[in-house]
Amino acid sequence: MTHPDDTPAEIVVKRFLYVNRKAPHGTVYALEELEMVLIAAMFEQDVHLAFLDDGVFQIKKNQKPAELALKDFSKTYGALEDYGVEKIYVEKESIEERGLTPDDFIIPTTVLRRDDMSALMESMDVVLTA
Amino acid sequence: MDYVIMVNEGPYNHQASDSAYHFATHALDKGHSIRRIFFYYDGVLNGTKFSAPQSDDRNIVKRWAALAEDHPVDLAICVAAGLRRGITDDSLADGFRITGLGEFIESCIDAERTVVFGD
């Protein structure tokens, strides 16, 4: 517990949203976006993650990229909670279009309809998409 | 307005570097400030000194450097993404510097607005 007197008056906490839109493999976007999230988590900002389009596959269970000689970083999503990153959203339309349900995911997620995802983005200070 | 800009794609391969450059020059002309342009993903290739485009084409790397010479803009290359792609102090073009993601996040916190160029 931080005593209020210990908190510098000028500390700024912004709402960050990391938008993941690409499949976990095929391009490097997912891996490098995740590396950015892990660094960002050290800055005590209000961090949110959103998965939409093929990005929802990033957090799918039972990935076996080693069979294609690719690095398996999917387990790292499970460690996000340890970094204080717990606000994780998936887009309802994206998962339905791909035959997925929240049970298919490595981590607990909040399912948002497309309209609500737009509203979430609108509410952010910084949106970093890949 | 005080901006930070993120460039996420390689030069020539993708229009993101051009769009970011035109956005930056016009914003500066209008009196806005850009504290940092951060190059991530293949965007780090914007900072290679080995780029040698044909003479009748734009020189994207040198264009960035000229921008930073005329204005107080920090051209920052991500160290981790750069190492993957062979961008180190040995291959870094004039006007750029190599830094970490932490500095980028800090500039997102400090700047009024963050603008991302990429897919």
JSON list of C-alpha atoms in Angstrom, two decimals:
[
{"chain": "A", "resi": 1, "resn": "MET", "atom": "CA", "xyz": [0.00, 0.00, 0.00]},
{"chain": "A", "resi": 2, "resn": "THR", "atom": "CA", "xyz": [1.40, 3.35, -1.01]},
{"chain": "A", "resi": 3, "resn": "HIS", "atom": "CA", "xyz": [0.86, 6.19, 1.39]},
{"chain": "A", "resi": 4, "resn": "PRO", "atom": "CA", "xyz": [-0.62, 9.21, -0.42]},
{"chain": "A", "resi": 5, "resn": "ASP", "atom": "CA", "xyz": [2.28, 11.36, 0.75]},
{"chain": "A", "resi": 6, "resn": "ASP", "atom": "CA", "xyz": [4.70, 9.04, -1.03]},
{"chain": "A", "resi": 7, "resn": "THR", "atom": "CA", "xyz": [3.07, 9.59, -4.41]},
{"chain": "A", "resi": 8, "resn": "PRO", "atom": "CA", "xyz": [4.67, 12.33, -6.51]},
{"chain": "A", "resi": 9, "resn": "ALA", "atom": "CA", "xyz": [2.02, 14.90, -7.40]},
{"chain": "A", "resi": 10, "resn": "GLU", "atom": "CA", "xyz": [3.02, 15.00, -11.08]},
{"chain": "A", "resi": 11, "resn": "ILE", "atom": "CA", "xyz": [2.52, 11.29, -11.81]},
{"chain": "A", "resi": 12, "resn": "VAL", "atom": "CA", "xyz": [0.46, 10.79, -14.96]},
{"chain": "A", "resi": 13, "resn": "VAL", "atom": "CA", "xyz": [-1.56, 7.64, -15.54]},
{"chain": "A", "resi": 14, "resn": "LYS", "atom": "CA", "xyz": [-2.91, 7.29, -19.05]},
{"chain": "A", "resi": 15, "resn": "ARG", "atom": "CA", "xyz": [-5.26, 4.75, -20.53]},
{"chain": "A", "resi": 16, "resn": "PHE", "atom": "CA", "xyz": [-3.25, 2.62, -22.98]},
{"chain": "A", "resi": 17, "resn": "LEU", "atom": "CA", "xyz": [-4.90, 0.18, -25.37]},
{"chain": "A", "resi": 18, "resn": "TYR", "atom": "CA", "xyz": [-2.84, -2.35, -27.29]},
{"chain": "A", "resi": 19, "resn": "VAL", "atom": "CA", "xyz": [-4.85, -3.59, -30.26]},
{"chain": "A", "resi": 20, "resn": "ASN", "atom": "CA", "xyz": [-3.82, -6.98, -31.62]},
{"chain": "A", "resi": 21, "resn": "ARG", "atom": "CA", "xyz": [-5.21, -7.66, -35.07]},
{"chain": "A", "resi": 22, "resn": "LYS", "atom": "CA", "xyz": [-2.82, -10.17, -36.64]},
{"chain": "A", "resi": 23, "resn": "ALA", "atom": "CA", "xyz": [-2.49, -13.95, -36.40]},
{"chain": "A", "resi": 24, "resn": "PRO", "atom": "CA", "xyz": [0.23, -15.06, -33.97]},
{"chain": "A", "resi": 25, "resn": "HIS", "atom": "CA", "xyz": [2.50, -16.34, -36.72]},
{"chain": "A", "resi": 26, "resn": "GLY", "atom": "CA", "xyz": [3.00, -15.52, -40.38]},
{"chain": "A", "resi": 27, "resn": "THR", "atom": "CA", "xyz": [4.20, -12.04, -39.43]},
{"chain": "A", "resi": 28, "resn": "VAL", "atom": "CA", "xyz": [6.15, -10.78, -36.42]},
{"chain": "A", "resi": 29, "resn": "TYR", "atom": "CA", "xyz": [3.52, -8.26, -35.32]},
{"chain": "A", "resi": 30, "resn": "ALA", "atom": "CA", "xyz": [2.04, -10.36, -32.51]},
{"chain": "A", "resi": 31, "resn": "LEU", "atom": "CA", "xyz": [5.39, -11.17, -30.90]},
{"chain": "A", "resi": 32, "resn": "GLU", "atom": "CA", "xyz": [6.73, -7.63, -31.03]},
{"chain": "A", "resi": 33, "resn": "GLU", "atom": "CA", "xyz": [3.44, -6.15, -29.83]},
{"chain": "A", "resi": 34, "resn": "LEU", "atom": "CA", "xyz": [3.62, -8.52, -26.85]},
{"chain": "A", "resi": 35, "resn": "GLU", "atom": "CA", "xyz": [7.21, -7.47, -26.14]},
{"chain": "A", "resi": 36, "resn": "MET", "atom": "CA", "xyz": [6.00, -3.86, -26.09]},
{"chain": "A", "resi": 37, "resn": "VAL", "atom": "CA", "xyz": [3.18, -4.69, -23.68]},
{"chain": "A", "resi": 38, "resn": "LEU", "atom": "CA", "xyz": [5.64, -6.34, -21.27]},
{"chain": "A", "resi": 39, "resn": "ILE", "atom": "CA", "xyz": [7.84, -3.22, -21.24]},
{"chain": "A", "resi": 40, "resn": "ALA", "atom": "CA", "xyz": [4.82, -0.94, -20.93]},
{"chain": "A", "resi": 41, "resn": "ALA", "atom": "CA", "xyz": [3.58, -2.89, -17.92]},
{"chain": "A", "resi": 42, "resn": "MET", "atom": "CA", "xyz": [6.55, -1.56, -15.91]},
{"chain": "A", "resi": 43, "resn": "PHE", "atom": "CA", "xyz": [5.32, 2.02, -16.22]},
{"chain": "A", "resi": 44, "resn": "GLU", "atom": "CA", "xyz": [2.29, 1.73, -13.94]},
{"chain": "A", "resi": 45, "resn": "GLN", "atom": "CA", "xyz": [-0.10, 2.92, -16.61]},
{"chain": "A", "resi": 46, "resn": "ASP", "atom": "CA", "xyz": [-3.69, 1.78, -17.09]},
{"chain": "A", "resi": 47, "resn": "VAL", "atom": "CA", "xyz": [-3.02, -0.97, -19.64]},
{"chain": "A", "resi": 48, "resn": "HIS", "atom": "CA", "xyz": [-5.71, -2.66, -21.74]},
{"chain": "A", "resi": 49, "resn": "LEU", "atom": "CA", "xyz": [-5.34, -5.33, -24.44]},
{"chain": "A", "resi": 50, "resn": "ALA", "atom": "CA", "xyz": [-7.82, -5.95, -27.24]},
{"chain": "A", "resi": 51, "resn": "PHE", "atom": "CA", "xyz": [-7.83, -8.87, -29.64]},
{"chain": "A", "resi": 52, "resn": "LEU", "atom": "CA", "xyz": [-9.79, -8.61, -32.85]},
{"chain": "A", "resi": 53, "resn": "ASP", "atom": "CA", "xyz": [-9.78, -9.95, -36.40]},
{"chain": "A", "resi": 54, "resn": "ASP", "atom": "CA", "xyz": [-7.19, -12.77, -36.70]},
{"chain": "A", "resi": 55, "resn": "GLY", "atom": "CA", "xyz": [-5.56, -11.35, -33.55]},
{"chain": "A", "resi": 56, "resn": "VAL", "atom": "CA", "xyz": [-7.93, -13.52, -31.52]},
{"chain": "A", "resi": 57, "resn": "PHE", "atom": "CA", "xyz": [-5.82, -16.53, -32.55]},
{"chain": "A", "resi": 58, "resn": "GLN", "atom": "CA", "xyz": [-2.88, -15.09, -30.55]},
{"chain": "A", "resi": 59, "resn": "ILE", "atom": "CA", "xyz": [-4.44, -16.26, -27.30]},
{"chain": "A", "resi": 60, "resn": "LYS", "atom": "CA", "xyz": [-5.83, -19.58, -28.53]},
{"chain": "A", "resi": 61, "resn": "LYS", "atom": "CA", "xyz": [-4.96, -22.64, -26.47]},
{"chain": "A", "resi": 62, "resn": "ASN", "atom": "CA", "xyz": [-2.87, -25.53, -27.80]},
{"chain": "A", "resi": 63, "resn": "GLN", "atom": "CA", "xyz": [-0.68, -23.67, -30.24]},
{"chain": "A", "resi": 64, "resn": "LYS", "atom": "CA", "xyz": [2.23, -25.75, -31.57]},
{"chain": "A", "resi": 65, "resn": "PRO", "atom": "CA", "xyz": [4.44, -23.33, -33.50]},
{"chain": "A", "resi": 66, "resn": "ALA", "atom": "CA", "xyz": [7.53, -25.41, -32.64]},
{"chain": "A", "resi": 67, "resn": "GLU", "atom": "CA", "xyz": [6.40, -27.85, -35.33]},
{"chain": "A", "resi": 68, "resn": "LEU", "atom": "CA", "xyz": [7.15, -25.07, -37.82]},
{"chain": "A", "resi": 69, "resn": "ALA", "atom": "CA", "xyz": [10.39, -24.13, -36.03]},
{"chain": "A", "resi": 70, "resn": "LEU", "atom": "CA", "xyz": [8.76, -20.95, -34.72]},
{"chain": "A", "resi": 71, "resn": "LYS", "atom": "CA", "xyz": [9.12, -19.53, -31.24]},
{"chain": "A", "resi": 72, "resn": "ASP", "atom": "CA", "xyz": [6.18, -20.36, -28.96]},
{"chain": "A", "resi": 73, "resn": "PHE", "atom": "CA", "xyz": [5.38, -17.15, -27.08]},
{"chain": "A", "resi": 74, "resn": "SER", "atom": "CA", "xyz": [1.73, -17.97, -26.43]},
{"chain": "A", "resi": 75, "resn": "LYS", "atom": "CA", "xyz": [2.48, -18.95, -22.83]},
{"chain": "A", "resi": 76, "resn": "THR", "atom": "CA", "xyz": [3.65, -15.41, -22.17]},
{"chain": "A", "resi": 77, "resn": "TYR", "atom": "CA", "xyz": [0.06, -14.19, -22.43]},
{"chain": "A", "resi": 78, "resn": "GLY", "atom": "CA", "xyz": [-0.66, -16.33, -19.38]},
{"chain": "A", "resi": 79, "resn": "ALA", "atom": "CA", "xyz": [1.98, -14.38, -17.45]},
{"chain": "A", "resi": 80, "resn": "LEU", "atom": "CA", "xyz": [0.45, -10.97, -18.21]},
{"chain": "A", "resi": 81, "resn": "GLU", "atom": "CA", "xyz": [-1.53, -11.16, -14.99]},
{"chain": "A", "resi": 82, "resn": "ASP", "atom": "CA", "xyz": [1.78, -11.24, -13.07]},
{"chain": "A", "resi": 83, "resn": "TYR", "atom": "CA", "xyz": [2.67, -7.97, -14.80]},
{"chain": "A", "resi": 84, "resn": "GLY", "atom": "CA", "xyz": [-0.60, -6.40, -13.67]},
{"chain": "A", "resi": 85, "resn": "VAL", "atom": "CA", "xyz": [-2.14, -6.58, -17.14]},
{"chain": "A", "resi": 86, "resn": "GLU", "atom": "CA", "xyz": [-5.61, -7.95, -16.52]},
{"chain": "A", "resi": 87, "resn": "LYS", "atom": "CA", "xyz": [-7.95, -5.85, -18.70]},
{"chain": "A", "resi": 88, "resn": "ILE", "atom": "CA", "xyz": [-8.20, -8.07, -21.73]},
{"chain": "A", "resi": 89, "resn": "TYR", "atom": "CA", "xyz": [-10.94, -7.81, -24.33]},
{"chain": "A", "resi": 90, "resn": "VAL", "atom": "CA", "xyz": [-11.91, -9.84, -27.38]},
{"chain": "A", "resi": 91, "resn": "GLU", "atom": "CA", "xyz": [-14.34, -8.79, -30.07]},
{"chain": "A", "resi": 92, "resn": "LYS", "atom": "CA", "xyz": [-17.48, -10.89, -30.20]},
{"chain": "A", "resi": 93, "resn": "GLU", "atom": "CA", "xyz": [-17.86, -10.76, -33.98]},
{"chain": "A", "resi": 94, "resn": "SER", "atom": "CA", "xyz": [-14.22, -11.72, -34.54]},
{"chain": "A", "resi": 95, "resn": "ILE", "atom": "CA", "xyz": [-14.39, -14.84, -32.39]},
{"chain": "A", "resi": 96, "resn": "GLU", "atom": "CA", "xyz": [-17.78, -15.92, -33.77]},
{"chain": "A", "resi": 97, "resn": "GLU", "atom": "CA", "xyz": [-16.59, -15.54, -37.36]},
{"chain": "A", "resi": 98, "resn": "ARG", "atom": "CA", "xyz": [-13.72, -17.91, -36.51]},
{"chain": "A", "resi": 99, "resn": "GLY", "atom": "CA", "xyz": [-15.75, -20.48, -34.57]},
{"chain": "A", "resi": 100, "resn": "LEU", "atom": "CA", "xyz": [-14.11, -19.63, -31.25]},
{"chain": "A", "resi": 101, "resn": "THR", "atom": "CA", "xyz": [-15.50, -19.12, -27.76]},
{"chain": "A", "resi": 102, "resn": "PRO", "atom": "CA", "xyz": [-13.83, -17.63, -24.65]},
{"chain": "A", "resi": 103, "resn": "ASP", "atom": "CA", "xyz": [-13.16, -21.23, -23.50]},
{"chain": "A", "resi": 104, "resn": "ASP", "atom": "CA", "xyz": [-10.64, -21.53, -26.33]},
{"chain": "A", "resi": 105, "resn": "PHE", "atom": "CA", "xyz": [-8.43, -18.85, -24.84]},
{"chain": "A", "resi": 106, "resn": "ILE", "atom": "CA", "xyz": [-5.36, -19.15, -22.60]},
{"chain": "A", "resi": 107, "resn": "ILE", "atom": "CA", "xyz": [-6.45, -16.20, -20.47]},
{"chain": "A", "resi": 108, "resn": "PRO", "atom": "CA", "xyz": [-9.74, -14.84, -19.10]},
{"chain": "A", "resi": 109, "resn": "THR", "atom": "CA", "xyz": [-11.25, -12.29, -21.46]},
{"chain": "A", "resi": 110, "resn": "THR", "atom": "CA", "xyz": [-14.11, -9.84, -21.57]},
{"chain": "A", "resi": 111, "resn": "VAL", "atom": "CA", "xyz": [-16.16, -10.21, -24.75]},
{"chain": "A", "resi": 112, "resn": "LEU", "atom": "CA", "xyz": [-17.22, -6.93, -26.36]},
{"chain": "A", "resi": 113, "resn": "ARG", "atom": "CA", "xyz": [-19.49, -6.33, -29.34]},
{"chain": "A", "resi": 114, "resn": "ARG", "atom": "CA", "xyz": [-17.94, -4.33, -32.18]},
{"chain": "A", "resi": 115, "resn": "ASP", "atom": "CA", "xyz": [-19.83, -1.17, -31.17]},
{"chain": "A", "resi": 116, "resn": "ASP", "atom": "CA", "xyz": [-18.56, -1.47, -27.60]},
{"chain": "A", "resi": 117, "resn": "MET", "atom": "CA", "xyz": [-15.01, -2.07, -28.84]},
{"chain": "A", "resi": 118, "resn": "SER", "atom": "CA", "xyz": [-15.24, 1.24, -30.71]},
{"chain": "A", "resi": 119, "resn": "ALA", "atom": "CA", "xyz": [-16.39, 2.94, -27.52]},
{"chain": "A", "resi": 120, "resn": "LEU", "atom": "CA", "xyz": [-13.49, 1.36, -25.60]},
{"chain": "A", "resi": 121, "resn": "MET", "atom": "CA", "xyz": [-11.01, 2.72, -28.16]},
{"chain": "A", "resi": 122, "resn": "GLU", "atom": "CA", "xyz": [-12.64, 6.12, -28.00]},
{"chain": "A", "resi": 123, "resn": "SER", "atom": "CA", "xyz": [-12.12, 6.18, -24.22]},
{"chain": "A", "resi": 124, "resn": "MET", "atom": "CA", "xyz": [-8.34, 5.66, -24.49]},
{"chain": "A", "resi": 125, "resn": "ASP", "atom": "CA", "xyz": [-5.50, 8.19, -24.36]},
{"chain": "A", "resi": 126, "resn": "VAL", "atom": "CA", "xyz": [-3.07, 6.07, -26.37]},
{"chain": "A", "resi": 127, "resn": "VAL", "atom": "CA", "xyz": [-3.98, 3.32, -28.87]},
{"chain": "A", "resi": 128, "resn": "LEU", "atom": "CA", "xyz": [-1.12, 1.21, -30.25]},
{"chain": "A", "resi": 129, "resn": "THR", "atom": "CA", "xyz": [-2.19, -1.16, -33.01]},
{"chain": "A", "resi": 130, "resn": "ALA", "atom": "CA", "xyz": [-0.43, -3.95, -34.86]},
{"chain": "B", "resi": 1, "resn": "MET", "atom": "CA", "xyz": [-0.16, 19.99, -30.11]},
{"chain": "B", "resi": 2, "resn": "ASP", "atom": "CA", "xyz": [2.80, 17.96, -28.94]},
{"chain": "B", "resi": 3, "resn": "TYR", "atom": "CA", "xyz": [3.03, 14.64, -30.81]},
{"chain": "B", "resi": 4, "resn": "VAL", "atom": "CA", "xyz": [4.88, 11.37, -30.67]},
{"chain": "B", "resi": 5, "resn": "ILE", "atom": "CA", "xyz": [4.86, 9.38, -33.91]},
{"chain": "B", "resi": 6, "resn": "MET", "atom": "CA", "xyz": [5.34, 5.64, -34.33]},
{"chain": "B", "resi": 7, "resn": "VAL", "atom": "CA", "xyz": [6.46, 4.15, -37.65]},
{"chain": "B", "resi": 8, "resn": "ASN", "atom": "CA", "xyz": [5.88, 0.41, -37.92]},
{"chain": "B", "resi": 9, "resn": "GLU", "atom": "CA", "xyz": [6.77, -0.51, -41.50]},
{"chain": "B", "resi": 10, "resn": "GLY", "atom": "CA", "xyz": [9.92, -0.64, -43.58]},
{"chain": "B", "resi": 11, "resn": "PRO", "atom": "CA", "xyz": [10.69, 2.11, -46.10]},
{"chain": "B", "resi": 12, "resn": "TYR", "atom": "CA", "xyz": [9.82, 1.62, -49.81]},
{"chain": "B", "resi": 13, "resn": "ASN", "atom": "CA", "xyz": [8.07, -1.67, -49.03]},
{"chain": "B", "resi": 14, "resn": "HIS", "atom": "CA", "xyz": [5.13, 0.16, -47.49]},
{"chain": "B", "resi": 15, "resn": "GLN", "atom": "CA", "xyz": [3.65, 3.64, -47.59]},
{"chain": "B", "resi": 16, "resn": "ALA", "atom": "CA", "xyz": [3.68, 4.09, -43.80]},
{"chain": "B", "resi": 17, "resn": "SER", "atom": "CA", "xyz": [7.11, 5.79, -43.79]},
{"chain": "B", "resi": 18, "resn": "ASP", "atom": "CA", "xyz": [5.96, 8.26, -46.46]},
{"chain": "B", "resi": 19, "resn": "SER", "atom": "CA", "xyz": [2.66, 8.99, -44.72]},
{"chain": "B", "resi": 20, "resn": "ALA", "atom": "CA", "xyz": [4.43, 9.51, -41.40]},
{"chain": "B", "resi": 21, "resn": "TYR", "atom": "CA", "xyz": [6.96, 11.83, -43.02]},
{"chain": "B", "resi": 22, "resn": "HIS", "atom": "CA", "xyz": [4.31, 13.96, -44.72]},
{"chain": "B", "resi": 23, "resn": "PHE", "atom": "CA", "xyz": [2.26, 14.10, -41.52]},
{"chain": "B", "resi": 24, "resn": "ALA", "atom": "CA", "xyz": [5.35, 15.17, -39.58]},
{"chain": "B", "resi": 25, "resn": "THR", "atom": "CA", "xyz": [6.44, 17.90, -42.01]},
{"chain": "B", "resi": 26, "resn": "HIS", "atom": "CA", "xyz": [2.95, 19.38, -42.24]},
{"chain": "B", "resi": 27, "resn": "ALA", "atom": "CA", "xyz": [2.42, 19.25, -38.48]},
{"chain": "B", "resi": 28, "resn": "LEU", "atom": "CA", "xyz": [5.74, 21.06, -37.94]},
{"chain": "B", "resi": 29, "resn": "ASP", "atom": "CA", "xyz": [4.88, 23.63, -40.62]},
{"chain": "B", "resi": 30, "resn": "LYS", "atom": "CA", "xyz": [1.64, 24.34, -38.78]},
{"chain": "B", "resi": 31, "resn": "GLY", "atom": "CA", "xyz": [3.56, 25.06, -35.59]},
{"chain": "B", "resi": 32, "resn": "HIS", "atom": "CA", "xyz": [3.00, 21.76, -33.79]},
{"chain": "B", "resi": 33, "resn": "SER", "atom": "CA", "xyz": [5.88, 19.97, -32.12]},
{"chain": "B", "resi": 34, "resn": "ILE", "atom": "CA", "xyz": [7.00, 16.34, -32.46]},
{"chain": "B", "resi": 35, "resn": "ARG", "atom": "CA", "xyz": [9.06, 15.20, -29.54]},
{"chain": "B", "resi": 36, "resn": "ARG", "atom": "CA", "xyz": [9.94, 11.80, -30.92]},
{"chain": "B", "resi": 37, "resn": "ILE", "atom": "CA", "xyz": [9.53, 9.57, -33.95]},
{"chain": "B", "resi": 38, "resn": "PHE", "atom": "CA", "xyz": [9.90, 5.98, -32.80]},
{"chain": "B", "resi": 39, "resn": "PHE", "atom": "CA", "xyz": [10.67, 3.23, -35.30]},
{"chain": "B", "resi": 40, "resn": "TYR", "atom": "CA", "xyz": [9.45, -0.25, -34.42]},
{"chain": "B", "resi": 41, "resn": "TYR", "atom": "CA", "xyz": [8.82, -3.57, -36.20]},
{"chain": "B", "resi": 42, "resn": "ASP", "atom": "CA", "xyz": [10.27, -3.31, -39.75]},
{"chain": "B", "resi": 43, "resn": "GLY", "atom": "CA", "xyz": [10.13, 0.45, -39.23]},
{"chain": "B", "resi": 44, "resn": "VAL", "atom": "CA", "xyz": [13.65, 0.20, -37.78]},
{"chain": "B", "resi": 45, "resn": "LEU", "atom": "CA", "xyz": [14.87, -0.24, -41.38]},
{"chain": "B", "resi": 46, "resn": "ASN", "atom": "CA", "xyz": [14.15, 3.47, -41.88]},
{"chain": "B", "resi": 47, "resn": "GLY", "atom": "CA", "xyz": [17.42, 4.00, -40.01]},
{"chain": "B", "resi": 48, "resn": "THR", "atom": "CA", "xyz": [19.88, 1.91, -42.02]},
{"chain": "B", "resi": 49, "resn": "LYS", "atom": "CA", "xyz": [22.82, 3.74, -43.49]},
{"chain": "B", "resi": 50, "resn": "PHE", "atom": "CA", "xyz": [23.10, 1.11, -46.20]},
{"chain": "B", "resi": 51, "resn": "SER", "atom": "CA", "xyz": [19.95, 2.19, -48.00]},
{"chain": "B", "resi": 52, "resn": "ALA", "atom": "CA", "xyz": [20.83, 3.35, -51.53]},
{"chain": "B", "resi": 53, "resn": "PRO", "atom": "CA", "xyz": [17.69, 4.15, -53.53]},
{"chain": "B", "resi": 54, "resn": "GLN", "atom": "CA", "xyz": [17.81, 5.06, -57.22]},
{"chain": "B", "resi": 55, "resn": "SER", "atom": "CA", "xyz": [18.71, 8.67, -57.85]},
{"chain": "B", "resi": 56, "resn": "ASP", "atom": "CA", "xyz": [15.31, 9.61, -59.31]},
{"chain": "B", "resi": 57, "resn": "ASP", "atom": "CA", "xyz": [13.49, 8.37, -56.19]},
{"chain": "B", "resi": 58, "resn": "ARG", "atom": "CA", "xyz": [13.04, 9.93, -52.76]},
{"chain": "B", "resi": 59, "resn": "ASN", "atom": "CA", "xyz": [15.71, 9.05, -50.18]},
{"chain": "B", "resi": 60, "resn": "ILE", "atom": "CA", "xyz": [13.59, 8.09, -47.18]},
{"chain": "B", "resi": 61, "resn": "VAL", "atom": "CA", "xyz": [16.49, 7.61, -44.75]},
{"chain": "B", "resi": 62, "resn": "LYS", "atom": "CA", "xyz": [18.18, 10.91, -45.54]},
{"chain": "B", "resi": 63, "resn": "ARG", "atom": "CA", "xyz": [14.82, 12.69, -45.58]},
{"chain": "B", "resi": 64, "resn": "TRP", "atom": "CA", "xyz": [14.26, 11.70, -41.95]},
{"chain": "B", "resi": 65, "resn": "ALA", "atom": "CA", "xyz": [17.73, 12.88, -40.99]},
{"chain": "B", "resi": 66, "resn": "ALA", "atom": "CA", "xyz": [17.14, 16.25, -42.69]},
{"chain": "B", "resi": 67, "resn": "LEU", "atom": "CA", "xyz": [13.87, 16.64, -40.81]},
{"chain": "B", "resi": 68, "resn": "ALA", "atom": "CA", "xyz": [15.67, 16.08, -37.51]},
{"chain": "B", "resi": 69, "resn": "GLU", "atom": "CA", "xyz": [18.34, 18.58, -38.51]},
{"chain": "B", "resi": 70, "resn": "ASP", "atom": "CA", "xyz": [15.78, 21.31, -39.15]},
{"chain": "B", "resi": 71, "resn": "HIS", "atom": "CA", "xyz": [13.58, 20.57, -36.12]},
{"chain": "B", "resi": 72, "resn": "PRO", "atom": "CA", "xyz": [14.08, 19.27, -32.57]},
{"chain": "B", "resi": 73, "resn": "VAL", "atom": "CA", "xyz": [12.76, 15.79, -33.41]},
{"chain": "B", "resi": 74, "resn": "ASP", "atom": "CA", "xyz": [14.28, 12.68, -31.84]},
{"chain": "B", "resi": 75, "resn": "LEU", "atom": "CA", "xyz": [14.62, 9.84, -34.40]},
{"chain": "B", "resi": 76, "resn": "ALA", "atom": "CA", "xyz": [14.58, 6.80, -32.11]},
{"chain": "B", "resi": 77, "resn": "ILE", "atom": "CA", "xyz": [15.11, 3.21, -33.24]},
{"chain": "B", "resi": 78, "resn": "CYS", "atom": "CA", "xyz": [13.98, 0.34, -31.03]},
{"chain": "B", "resi": 79, "resn": "VAL", "atom": "CA", "xyz": [17.02, -1.64, -29.91]},
{"chain": "B", "resi": 80, "resn": "ALA", "atom": "CA", "xyz": [15.26, -5.02, -29.71]},
{"chain": "B", "resi": 81, "resn": "ALA", "atom": "CA", "xyz": [13.54, -4.75, -33.08]},
{"chain": "B", "resi": 82, "resn": "GLY", "atom": "CA", "xyz": [16.75, -3.35, -34.55]},
{"chain": "B", "resi": 83, "resn": "LEU", "atom": "CA", "xyz": [18.94, -6.21, -33.35]},
{"chain": "B", "resi": 84, "resn": "ARG", "atom": "CA", "xyz": [16.61, -8.71, -35.05]},
{"chain": "B", "resi": 85, "resn": "ARG", "atom": "CA", "xyz": [17.03, -6.86, -38.33]},
{"chain": "B", "resi": 86, "resn": "GLY", "atom": "CA", "xyz": [20.71, -5.93, -38.23]},
{"chain": "B", "resi": 87, "resn": "ILE", "atom": "CA", "xyz": [20.23, -2.31, -37.18]},
{"chain": "B", "resi": 88, "resn": "THR", "atom": "CA", "xyz": [23.01, -1.58, -34.70]},
{"chain": "B", "resi": 89, "resn": "ASP", "atom": "CA", "xyz": [25.40, 1.32, -34.12]},
{"chain": "B", "resi": 90, "resn": "ASP", "atom": "CA", "xyz": [27.45, -0.10, -37.01]},
{"chain": "B", "resi": 91, "resn": "SER", "atom": "CA", "xyz": [24.61, 0.19, -39.51]},
{"chain": "B", "resi": 92, "resn": "LEU", "atom": "CA", "xyz": [22.78, 3.20, -38.10]},
{"chain": "B", "resi": 93, "resn": "ALA", "atom": "CA", "xyz": [22.31, 6.19, -40.41]},
{"chain": "B", "resi": 94, "resn": "ASP", "atom": "CA", "xyz": [23.28, 9.71, -39.34]},
{"chain": "B", "resi": 95, "resn": "GLY", "atom": "CA", "xyz": [20.57, 11.53, -37.41]},
{"chain": "B", "resi": 96, "resn": "PHE", "atom": "CA", "xyz": [19.11, 8.43, -35.75]},
{"chain": "B", "resi": 97, "resn": "ARG", "atom": "CA", "xyz": [19.79, 6.92, -32.37]},
{"chain": "B", "resi": 98, "resn": "ILE", "atom": "CA", "xyz": [19.06, 3.54, -30.82]},
{"chain": "B", "resi": 99, "resn": "THR", "atom": "CA", "xyz": [16.97, 3.38, -27.69]},
{"chain": "B", "resi": 100, "resn": "GLY", "atom": "CA", "xyz": [14.52, 1.15, -25.82]},
{"chain": "B", "resi": 101, "resn": "LEU", "atom": "CA", "xyz": [10.78, 0.68, -25.83]},
{"chain": "B", "resi": 102, "resn": "GLY", "atom": "CA", "xyz": [10.68, 2.26, -22.39]},
{"chain": "B", "resi": 103, "resn": "GLU", "atom": "CA", "xyz": [11.59, 5.65, -23.83]},
{"chain": "B", "resi": 104, "resn": "PHE", "atom": "CA", "xyz": [8.81, 5.30, -26.36]},
{"chain": "B", "resi": 105, "resn": "ILE", "atom": "CA", "xyz": [6.24, 4.50, -23.66]},
{"chain": "B", "resi": 106, "resn": "GLU", "atom": "CA", "xyz": [7.49, 7.50, -21.67]},
{"chain": "B", "resi": 107, "resn": "SER", "atom": "CA", "xyz": [6.97, 9.76, -24.66]},
{"chain": "B", "resi": 108, "resn": "CYS", "atom": "CA", "xyz": [3.42, 8.40, -25.10]},
{"chain": "B", "resi": 109, "resn": "ILE", "atom": "CA", "xyz": [2.77, 9.38, -21.49]},
{"chain": "B", "resi": 110, "resn": "ASP", "atom": "CA", "xyz": [4.31, 12.84, -21.87]},
{"chain": "B", "resi": 111, "resn": "ALA", "atom": "CA", "xyz": [3.06, 13.80, -25.35]},
{"chain": "B", "resi": 112, "resn": "GLU", "atom": "CA", "xyz": [-0.43, 15.08, -25.94]},
{"chain": "B", "resi": 113, "resn": "ARG", "atom": "CA", "xyz": [-1.08, 12.65, -28.77]},
{"chain": "B", "resi": 114, "resn": "THR", "atom": "CA", "xyz": [0.40, 9.45, -30.19]},
{"chain": "B", "resi": 115, "resn": "VAL", "atom": "CA", "xyz": [-0.03, 8.73, -33.90]},
{"chain": "B", "resi": 116, "resn": "VAL", "atom": "CA", "xyz": [0.79, 5.28, -35.33]},
{"chain": "B", "resi": 117, "resn": "PHE", "atom": "CA", "xyz": [1.62, 4.61, -38.97]},
{"chain": "B", "resi": 118, "resn": "GLY", "atom": "CA", "xyz": [1.51, 0.99, -40.09]},
{"chain": "B", "resi": 119, "resn": "ASP", "atom": "CA", "xyz": [-0.78, -1.84, -41.12]}
]
